[in-house]
Short mmCIF file of N, CA and C in Angstrom, two decimals:
data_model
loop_
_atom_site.label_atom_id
_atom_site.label_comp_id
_atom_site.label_asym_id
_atom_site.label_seq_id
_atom_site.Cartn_x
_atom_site.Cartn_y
_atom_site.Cartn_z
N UNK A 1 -4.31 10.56 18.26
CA UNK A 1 -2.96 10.36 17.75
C UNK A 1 -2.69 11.30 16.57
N UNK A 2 -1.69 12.15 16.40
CA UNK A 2 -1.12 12.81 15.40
C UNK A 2 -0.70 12.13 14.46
N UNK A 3 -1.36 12.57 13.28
CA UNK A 3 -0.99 12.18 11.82
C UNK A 3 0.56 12.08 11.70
N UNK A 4 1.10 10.97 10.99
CA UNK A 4 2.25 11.03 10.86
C UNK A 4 2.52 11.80 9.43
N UNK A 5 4.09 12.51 9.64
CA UNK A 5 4.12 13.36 8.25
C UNK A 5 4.28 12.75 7.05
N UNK A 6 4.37 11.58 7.02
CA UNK A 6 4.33 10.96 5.46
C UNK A 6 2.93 10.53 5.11
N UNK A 7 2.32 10.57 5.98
CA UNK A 7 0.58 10.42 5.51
C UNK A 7 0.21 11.82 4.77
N UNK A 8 -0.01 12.08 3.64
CA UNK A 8 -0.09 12.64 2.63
C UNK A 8 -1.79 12.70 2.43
N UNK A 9 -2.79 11.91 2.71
CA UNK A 9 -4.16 12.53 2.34
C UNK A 9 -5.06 11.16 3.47
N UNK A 10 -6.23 11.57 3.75
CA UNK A 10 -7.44 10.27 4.02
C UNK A 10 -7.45 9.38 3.32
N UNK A 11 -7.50 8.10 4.03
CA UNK A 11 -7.97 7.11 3.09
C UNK A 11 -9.50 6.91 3.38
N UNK A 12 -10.75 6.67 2.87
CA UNK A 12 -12.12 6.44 3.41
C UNK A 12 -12.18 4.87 3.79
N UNK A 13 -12.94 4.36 4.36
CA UNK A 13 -12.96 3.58 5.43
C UNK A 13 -13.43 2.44 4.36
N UNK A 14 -13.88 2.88 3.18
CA UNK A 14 -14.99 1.59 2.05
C UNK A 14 -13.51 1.24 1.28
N UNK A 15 -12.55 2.68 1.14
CA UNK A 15 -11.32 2.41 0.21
C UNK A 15 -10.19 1.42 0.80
N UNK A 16 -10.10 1.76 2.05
CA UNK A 16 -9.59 0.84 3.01
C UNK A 16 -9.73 -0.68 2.93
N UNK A 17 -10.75 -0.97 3.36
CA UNK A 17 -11.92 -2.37 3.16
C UNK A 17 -11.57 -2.87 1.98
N UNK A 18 -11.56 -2.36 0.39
CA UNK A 18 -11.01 -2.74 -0.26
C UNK A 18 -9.81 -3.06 -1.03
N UNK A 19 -8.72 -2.08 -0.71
CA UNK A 19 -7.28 -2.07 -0.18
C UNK A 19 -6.72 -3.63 0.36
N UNK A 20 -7.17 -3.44 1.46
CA UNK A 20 -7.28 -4.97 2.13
C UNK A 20 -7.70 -6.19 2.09
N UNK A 21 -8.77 -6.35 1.03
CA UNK A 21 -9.22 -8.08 -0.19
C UNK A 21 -8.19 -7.67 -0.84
N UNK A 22 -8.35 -6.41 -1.61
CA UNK A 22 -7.24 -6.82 -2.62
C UNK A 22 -5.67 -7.78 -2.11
N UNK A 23 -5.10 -6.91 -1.14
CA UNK A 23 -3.98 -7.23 -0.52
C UNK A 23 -4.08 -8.73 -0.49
N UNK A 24 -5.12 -9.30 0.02
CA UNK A 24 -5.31 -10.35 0.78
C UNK A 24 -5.51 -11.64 -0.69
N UNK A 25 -6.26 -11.11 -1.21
CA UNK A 25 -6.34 -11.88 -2.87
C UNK A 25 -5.32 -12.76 -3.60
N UNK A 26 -4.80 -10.85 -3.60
CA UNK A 26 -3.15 -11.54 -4.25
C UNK A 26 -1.98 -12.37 -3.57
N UNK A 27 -2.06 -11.38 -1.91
CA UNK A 27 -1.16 -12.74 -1.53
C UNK A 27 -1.27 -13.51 -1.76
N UNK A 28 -2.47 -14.46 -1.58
CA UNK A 28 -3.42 -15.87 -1.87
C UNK A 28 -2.47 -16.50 -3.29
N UNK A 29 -2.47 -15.26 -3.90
CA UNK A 29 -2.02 -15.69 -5.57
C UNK A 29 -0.39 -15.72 -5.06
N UNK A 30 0.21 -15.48 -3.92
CA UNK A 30 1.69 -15.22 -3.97
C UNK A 30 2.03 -14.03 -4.83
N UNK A 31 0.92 -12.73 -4.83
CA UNK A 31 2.05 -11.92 -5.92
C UNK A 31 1.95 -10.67 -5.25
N UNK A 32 3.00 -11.06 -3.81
CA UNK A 32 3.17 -9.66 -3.17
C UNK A 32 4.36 -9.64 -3.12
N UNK A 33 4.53 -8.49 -1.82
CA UNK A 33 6.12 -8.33 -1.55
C UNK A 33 6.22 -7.55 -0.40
N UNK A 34 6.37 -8.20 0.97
CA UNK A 34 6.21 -7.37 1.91
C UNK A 34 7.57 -6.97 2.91
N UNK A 35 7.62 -6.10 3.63
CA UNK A 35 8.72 -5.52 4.37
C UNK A 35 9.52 -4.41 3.44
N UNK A 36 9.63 -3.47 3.84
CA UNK A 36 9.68 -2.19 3.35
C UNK A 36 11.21 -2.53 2.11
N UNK A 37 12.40 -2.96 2.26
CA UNK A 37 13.22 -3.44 1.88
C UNK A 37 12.62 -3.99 0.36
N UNK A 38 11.95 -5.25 0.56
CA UNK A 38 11.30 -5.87 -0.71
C UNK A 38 10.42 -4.78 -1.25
N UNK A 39 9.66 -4.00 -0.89
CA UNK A 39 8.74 -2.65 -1.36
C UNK A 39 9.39 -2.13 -2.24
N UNK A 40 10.71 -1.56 -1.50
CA UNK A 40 11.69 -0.95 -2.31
C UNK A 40 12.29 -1.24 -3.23
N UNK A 41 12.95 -2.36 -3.52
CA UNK A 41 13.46 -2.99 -5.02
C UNK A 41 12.12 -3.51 -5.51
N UNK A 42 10.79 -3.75 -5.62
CA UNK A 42 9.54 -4.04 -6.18
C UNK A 42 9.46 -2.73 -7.27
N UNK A 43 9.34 -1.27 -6.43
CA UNK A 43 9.14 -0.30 -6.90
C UNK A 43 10.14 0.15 -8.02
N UNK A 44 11.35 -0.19 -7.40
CA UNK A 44 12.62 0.22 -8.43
C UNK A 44 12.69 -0.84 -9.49
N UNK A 45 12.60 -1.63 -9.51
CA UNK A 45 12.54 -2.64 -10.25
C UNK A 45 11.18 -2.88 -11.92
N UNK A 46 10.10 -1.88 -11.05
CA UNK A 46 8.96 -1.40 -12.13
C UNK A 46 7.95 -2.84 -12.04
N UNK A 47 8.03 -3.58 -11.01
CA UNK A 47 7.23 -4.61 -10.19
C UNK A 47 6.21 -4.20 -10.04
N UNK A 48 6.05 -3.23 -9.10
CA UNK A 48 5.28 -2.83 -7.93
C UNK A 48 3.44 -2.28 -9.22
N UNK A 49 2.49 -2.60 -8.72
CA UNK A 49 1.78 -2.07 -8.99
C UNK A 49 0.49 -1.27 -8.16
N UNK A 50 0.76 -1.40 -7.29
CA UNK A 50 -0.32 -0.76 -5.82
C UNK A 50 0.91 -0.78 -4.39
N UNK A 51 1.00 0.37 -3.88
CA UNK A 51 1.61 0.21 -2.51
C UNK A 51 1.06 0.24 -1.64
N UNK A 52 1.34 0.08 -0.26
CA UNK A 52 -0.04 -0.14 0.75
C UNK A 52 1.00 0.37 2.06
N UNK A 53 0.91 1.57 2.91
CA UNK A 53 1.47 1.61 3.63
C UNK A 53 0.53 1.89 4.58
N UNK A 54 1.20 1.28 6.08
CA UNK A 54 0.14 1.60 7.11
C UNK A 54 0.64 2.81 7.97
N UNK A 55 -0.34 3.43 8.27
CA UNK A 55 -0.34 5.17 9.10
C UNK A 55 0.53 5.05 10.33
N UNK A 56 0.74 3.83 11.21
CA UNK A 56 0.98 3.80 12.56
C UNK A 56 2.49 3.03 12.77
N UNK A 57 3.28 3.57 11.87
CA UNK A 57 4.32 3.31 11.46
C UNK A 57 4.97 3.50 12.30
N UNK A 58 6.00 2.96 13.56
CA UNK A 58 7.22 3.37 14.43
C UNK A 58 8.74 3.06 13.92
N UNK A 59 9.63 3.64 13.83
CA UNK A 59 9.86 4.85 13.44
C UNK A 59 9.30 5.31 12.00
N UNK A 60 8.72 6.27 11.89
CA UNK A 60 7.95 7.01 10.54
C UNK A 60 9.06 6.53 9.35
N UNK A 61 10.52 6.90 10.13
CA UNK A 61 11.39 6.59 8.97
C UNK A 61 11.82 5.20 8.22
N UNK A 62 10.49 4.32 8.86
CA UNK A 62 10.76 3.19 8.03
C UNK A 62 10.26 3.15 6.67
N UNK A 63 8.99 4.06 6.56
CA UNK A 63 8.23 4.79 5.25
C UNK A 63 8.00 5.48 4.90
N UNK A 64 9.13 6.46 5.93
CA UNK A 64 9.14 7.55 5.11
C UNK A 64 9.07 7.99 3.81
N UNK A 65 10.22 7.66 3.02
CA UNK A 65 10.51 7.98 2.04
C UNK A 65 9.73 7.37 0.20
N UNK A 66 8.73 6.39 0.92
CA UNK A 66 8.06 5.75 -0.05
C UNK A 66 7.14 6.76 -0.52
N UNK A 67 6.11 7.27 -0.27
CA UNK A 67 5.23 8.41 -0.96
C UNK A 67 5.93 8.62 -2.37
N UNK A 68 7.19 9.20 -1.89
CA UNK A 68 8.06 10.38 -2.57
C UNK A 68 8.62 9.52 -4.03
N UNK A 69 9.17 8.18 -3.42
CA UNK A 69 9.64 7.11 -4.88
C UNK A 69 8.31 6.97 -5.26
N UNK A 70 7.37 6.72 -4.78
CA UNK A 70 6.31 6.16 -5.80
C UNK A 70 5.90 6.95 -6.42
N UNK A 71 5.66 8.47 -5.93
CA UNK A 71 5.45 9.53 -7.34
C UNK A 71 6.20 9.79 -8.55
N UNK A 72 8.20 9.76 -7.78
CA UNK A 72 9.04 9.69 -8.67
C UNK A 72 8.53 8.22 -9.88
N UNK A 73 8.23 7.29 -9.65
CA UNK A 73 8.29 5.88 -10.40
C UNK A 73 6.52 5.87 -10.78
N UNK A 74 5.72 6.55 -10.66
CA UNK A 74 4.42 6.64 -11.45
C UNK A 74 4.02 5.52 -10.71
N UNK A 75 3.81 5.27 -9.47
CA UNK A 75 3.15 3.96 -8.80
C UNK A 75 2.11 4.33 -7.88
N UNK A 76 1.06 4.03 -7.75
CA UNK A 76 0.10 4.67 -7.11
C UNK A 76 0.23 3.98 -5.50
N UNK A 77 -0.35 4.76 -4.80
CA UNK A 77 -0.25 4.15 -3.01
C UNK A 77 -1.04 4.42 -2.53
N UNK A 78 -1.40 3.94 -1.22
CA UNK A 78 -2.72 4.44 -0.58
C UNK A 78 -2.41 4.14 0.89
N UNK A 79 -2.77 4.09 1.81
CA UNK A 79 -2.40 4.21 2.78
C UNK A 79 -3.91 3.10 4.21
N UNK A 80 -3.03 2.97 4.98
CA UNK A 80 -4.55 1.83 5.62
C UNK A 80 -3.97 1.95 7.77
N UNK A 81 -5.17 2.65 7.82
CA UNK A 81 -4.99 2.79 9.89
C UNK A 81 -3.86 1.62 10.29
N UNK A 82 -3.85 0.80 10.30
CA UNK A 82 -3.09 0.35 11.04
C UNK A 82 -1.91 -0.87 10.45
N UNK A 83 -1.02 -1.27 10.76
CA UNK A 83 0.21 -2.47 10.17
C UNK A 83 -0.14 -3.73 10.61
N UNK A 84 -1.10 -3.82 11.85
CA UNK A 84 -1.97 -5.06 12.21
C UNK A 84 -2.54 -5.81 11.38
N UNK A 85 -3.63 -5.09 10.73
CA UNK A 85 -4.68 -5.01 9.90
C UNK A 85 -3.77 -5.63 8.26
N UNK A 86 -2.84 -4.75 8.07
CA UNK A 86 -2.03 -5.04 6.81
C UNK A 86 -1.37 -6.33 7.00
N UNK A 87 -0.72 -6.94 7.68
CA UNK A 87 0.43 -7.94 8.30
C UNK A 87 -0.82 -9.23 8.35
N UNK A 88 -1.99 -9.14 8.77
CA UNK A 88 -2.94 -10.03 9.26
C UNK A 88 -3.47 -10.62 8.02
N UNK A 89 -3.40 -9.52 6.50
CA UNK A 89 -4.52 -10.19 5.43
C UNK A 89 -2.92 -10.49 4.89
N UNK A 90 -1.83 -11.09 5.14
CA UNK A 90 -0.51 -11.67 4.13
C UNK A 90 -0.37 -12.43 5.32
N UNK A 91 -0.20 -13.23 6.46
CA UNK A 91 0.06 -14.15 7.39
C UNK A 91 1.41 -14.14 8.20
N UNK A 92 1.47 -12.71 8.54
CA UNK A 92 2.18 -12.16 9.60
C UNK A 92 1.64 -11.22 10.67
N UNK A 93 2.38 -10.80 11.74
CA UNK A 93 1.79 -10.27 12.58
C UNK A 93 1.43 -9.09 12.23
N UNK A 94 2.39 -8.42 11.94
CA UNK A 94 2.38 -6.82 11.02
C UNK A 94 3.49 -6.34 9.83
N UNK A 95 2.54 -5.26 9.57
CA UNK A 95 3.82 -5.05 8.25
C UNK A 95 3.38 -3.34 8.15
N UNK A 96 4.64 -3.03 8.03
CA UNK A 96 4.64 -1.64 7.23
C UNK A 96 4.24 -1.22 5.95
N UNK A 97 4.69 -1.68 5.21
CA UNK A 97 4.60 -1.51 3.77
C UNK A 97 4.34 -2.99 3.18
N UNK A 98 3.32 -2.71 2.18
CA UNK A 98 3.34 -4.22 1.29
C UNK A 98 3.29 -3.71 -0.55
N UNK A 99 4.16 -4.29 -0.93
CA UNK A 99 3.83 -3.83 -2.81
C UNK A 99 3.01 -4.95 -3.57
N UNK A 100 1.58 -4.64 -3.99
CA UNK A 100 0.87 -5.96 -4.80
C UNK A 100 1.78 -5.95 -6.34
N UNK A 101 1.97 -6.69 -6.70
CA UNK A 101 2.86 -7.03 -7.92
C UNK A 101 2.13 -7.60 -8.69
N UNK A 102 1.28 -8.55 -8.18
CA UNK A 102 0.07 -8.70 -9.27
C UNK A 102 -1.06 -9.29 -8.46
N UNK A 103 -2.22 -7.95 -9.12
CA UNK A 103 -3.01 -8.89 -8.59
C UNK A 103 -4.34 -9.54 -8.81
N UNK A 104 -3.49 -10.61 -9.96
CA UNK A 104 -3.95 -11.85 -10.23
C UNK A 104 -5.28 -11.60 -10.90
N UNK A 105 -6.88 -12.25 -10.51
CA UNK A 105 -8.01 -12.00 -11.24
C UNK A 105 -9.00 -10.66 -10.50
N UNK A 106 -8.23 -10.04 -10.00
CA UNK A 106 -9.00 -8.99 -9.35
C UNK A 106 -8.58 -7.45 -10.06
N UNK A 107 -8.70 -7.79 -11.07
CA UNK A 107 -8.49 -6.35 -12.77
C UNK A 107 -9.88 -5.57 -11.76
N UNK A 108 -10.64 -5.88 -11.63
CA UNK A 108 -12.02 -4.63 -11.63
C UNK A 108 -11.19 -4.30 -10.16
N UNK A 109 -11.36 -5.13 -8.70
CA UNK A 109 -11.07 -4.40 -7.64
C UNK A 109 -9.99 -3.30 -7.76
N UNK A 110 -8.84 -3.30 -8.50
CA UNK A 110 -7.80 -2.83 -8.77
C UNK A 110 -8.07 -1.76 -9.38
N UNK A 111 -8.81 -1.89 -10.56
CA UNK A 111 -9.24 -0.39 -11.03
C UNK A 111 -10.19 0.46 -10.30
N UNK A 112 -11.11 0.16 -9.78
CA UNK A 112 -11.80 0.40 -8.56
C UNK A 112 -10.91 1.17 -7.92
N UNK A 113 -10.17 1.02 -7.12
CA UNK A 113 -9.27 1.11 -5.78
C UNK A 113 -8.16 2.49 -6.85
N UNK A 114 -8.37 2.35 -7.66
CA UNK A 114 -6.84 3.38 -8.74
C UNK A 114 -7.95 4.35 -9.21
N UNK A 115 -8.73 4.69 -9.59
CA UNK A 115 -9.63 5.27 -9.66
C UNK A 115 -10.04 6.14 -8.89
N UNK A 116 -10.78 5.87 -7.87
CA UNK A 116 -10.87 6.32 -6.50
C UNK A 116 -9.77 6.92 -5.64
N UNK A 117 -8.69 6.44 -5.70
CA UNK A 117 -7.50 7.14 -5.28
C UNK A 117 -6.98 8.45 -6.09
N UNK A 118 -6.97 8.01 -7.67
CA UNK A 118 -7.70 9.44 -8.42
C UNK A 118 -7.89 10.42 -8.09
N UNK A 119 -9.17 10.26 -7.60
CA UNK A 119 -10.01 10.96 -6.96
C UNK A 119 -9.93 11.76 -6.03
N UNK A 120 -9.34 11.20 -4.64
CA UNK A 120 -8.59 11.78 -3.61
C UNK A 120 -7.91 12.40 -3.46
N UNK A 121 -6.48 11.93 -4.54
CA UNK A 121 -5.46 13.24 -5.05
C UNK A 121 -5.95 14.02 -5.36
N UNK A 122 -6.71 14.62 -6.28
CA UNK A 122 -6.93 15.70 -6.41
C UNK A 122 -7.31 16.49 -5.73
#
């Protein structure tokens, strides 16, 4: 399958794995925000503190344009294979985009995961 063009870099498969407790954590805590719509006023709003978009996005242009706000708004993102996988650790079927807003007692996973993404950008 061809990379979609808003996928912007690899995610590694350990960064992933952890991407996804986290996700899954905070929902637990209630401090997400999922469906691209809620993403979007999360981010604008100065909510948002981790974005999570999944690669296998139909139409691309549902996330598209997130990369691009979250650099504009200093919000870091990362990206995860599939919307299955994302939708499954918040208790829906799938999801495109999810914004963690807080998440809750998991300070180390979080820096972990921002760190490492760091990393990648460059």
């Amino acid at each position: 399958m061809e990379k979609e063009s808003y996928v912007r870099f690899e995610t590694p498969e350990s960064l992933e794995k952890n991407v996804l407790d986290l996700v899954e954590n905070s929902f637990r805590n209630g401090k997400i925000k999922k469906g691209t719509n809620e993403v979007i006023k999360s981010i604008e709003r100065g909510e948002s503190k981790l974005i999570v978009i999944a690669e296998d996005v139909t139409p691309p242009e549902i996330v598209y344009y997130l990369p691009a706000l979250c650099d504009e708004r200093k919000v870091p993102f990362v990206y995860v294979k599939k919307k299955a996988d994302l939708g499954s650790r918040v208790g829906i079927s799938s999801a495109a985009s999810i914004s963690v807003v807080d998440f809750g007692k998991n300070a180390d996973l979080f820096s972990k995961i921002k760190s490492e993404l760091e990393g990648i950008k460059k």
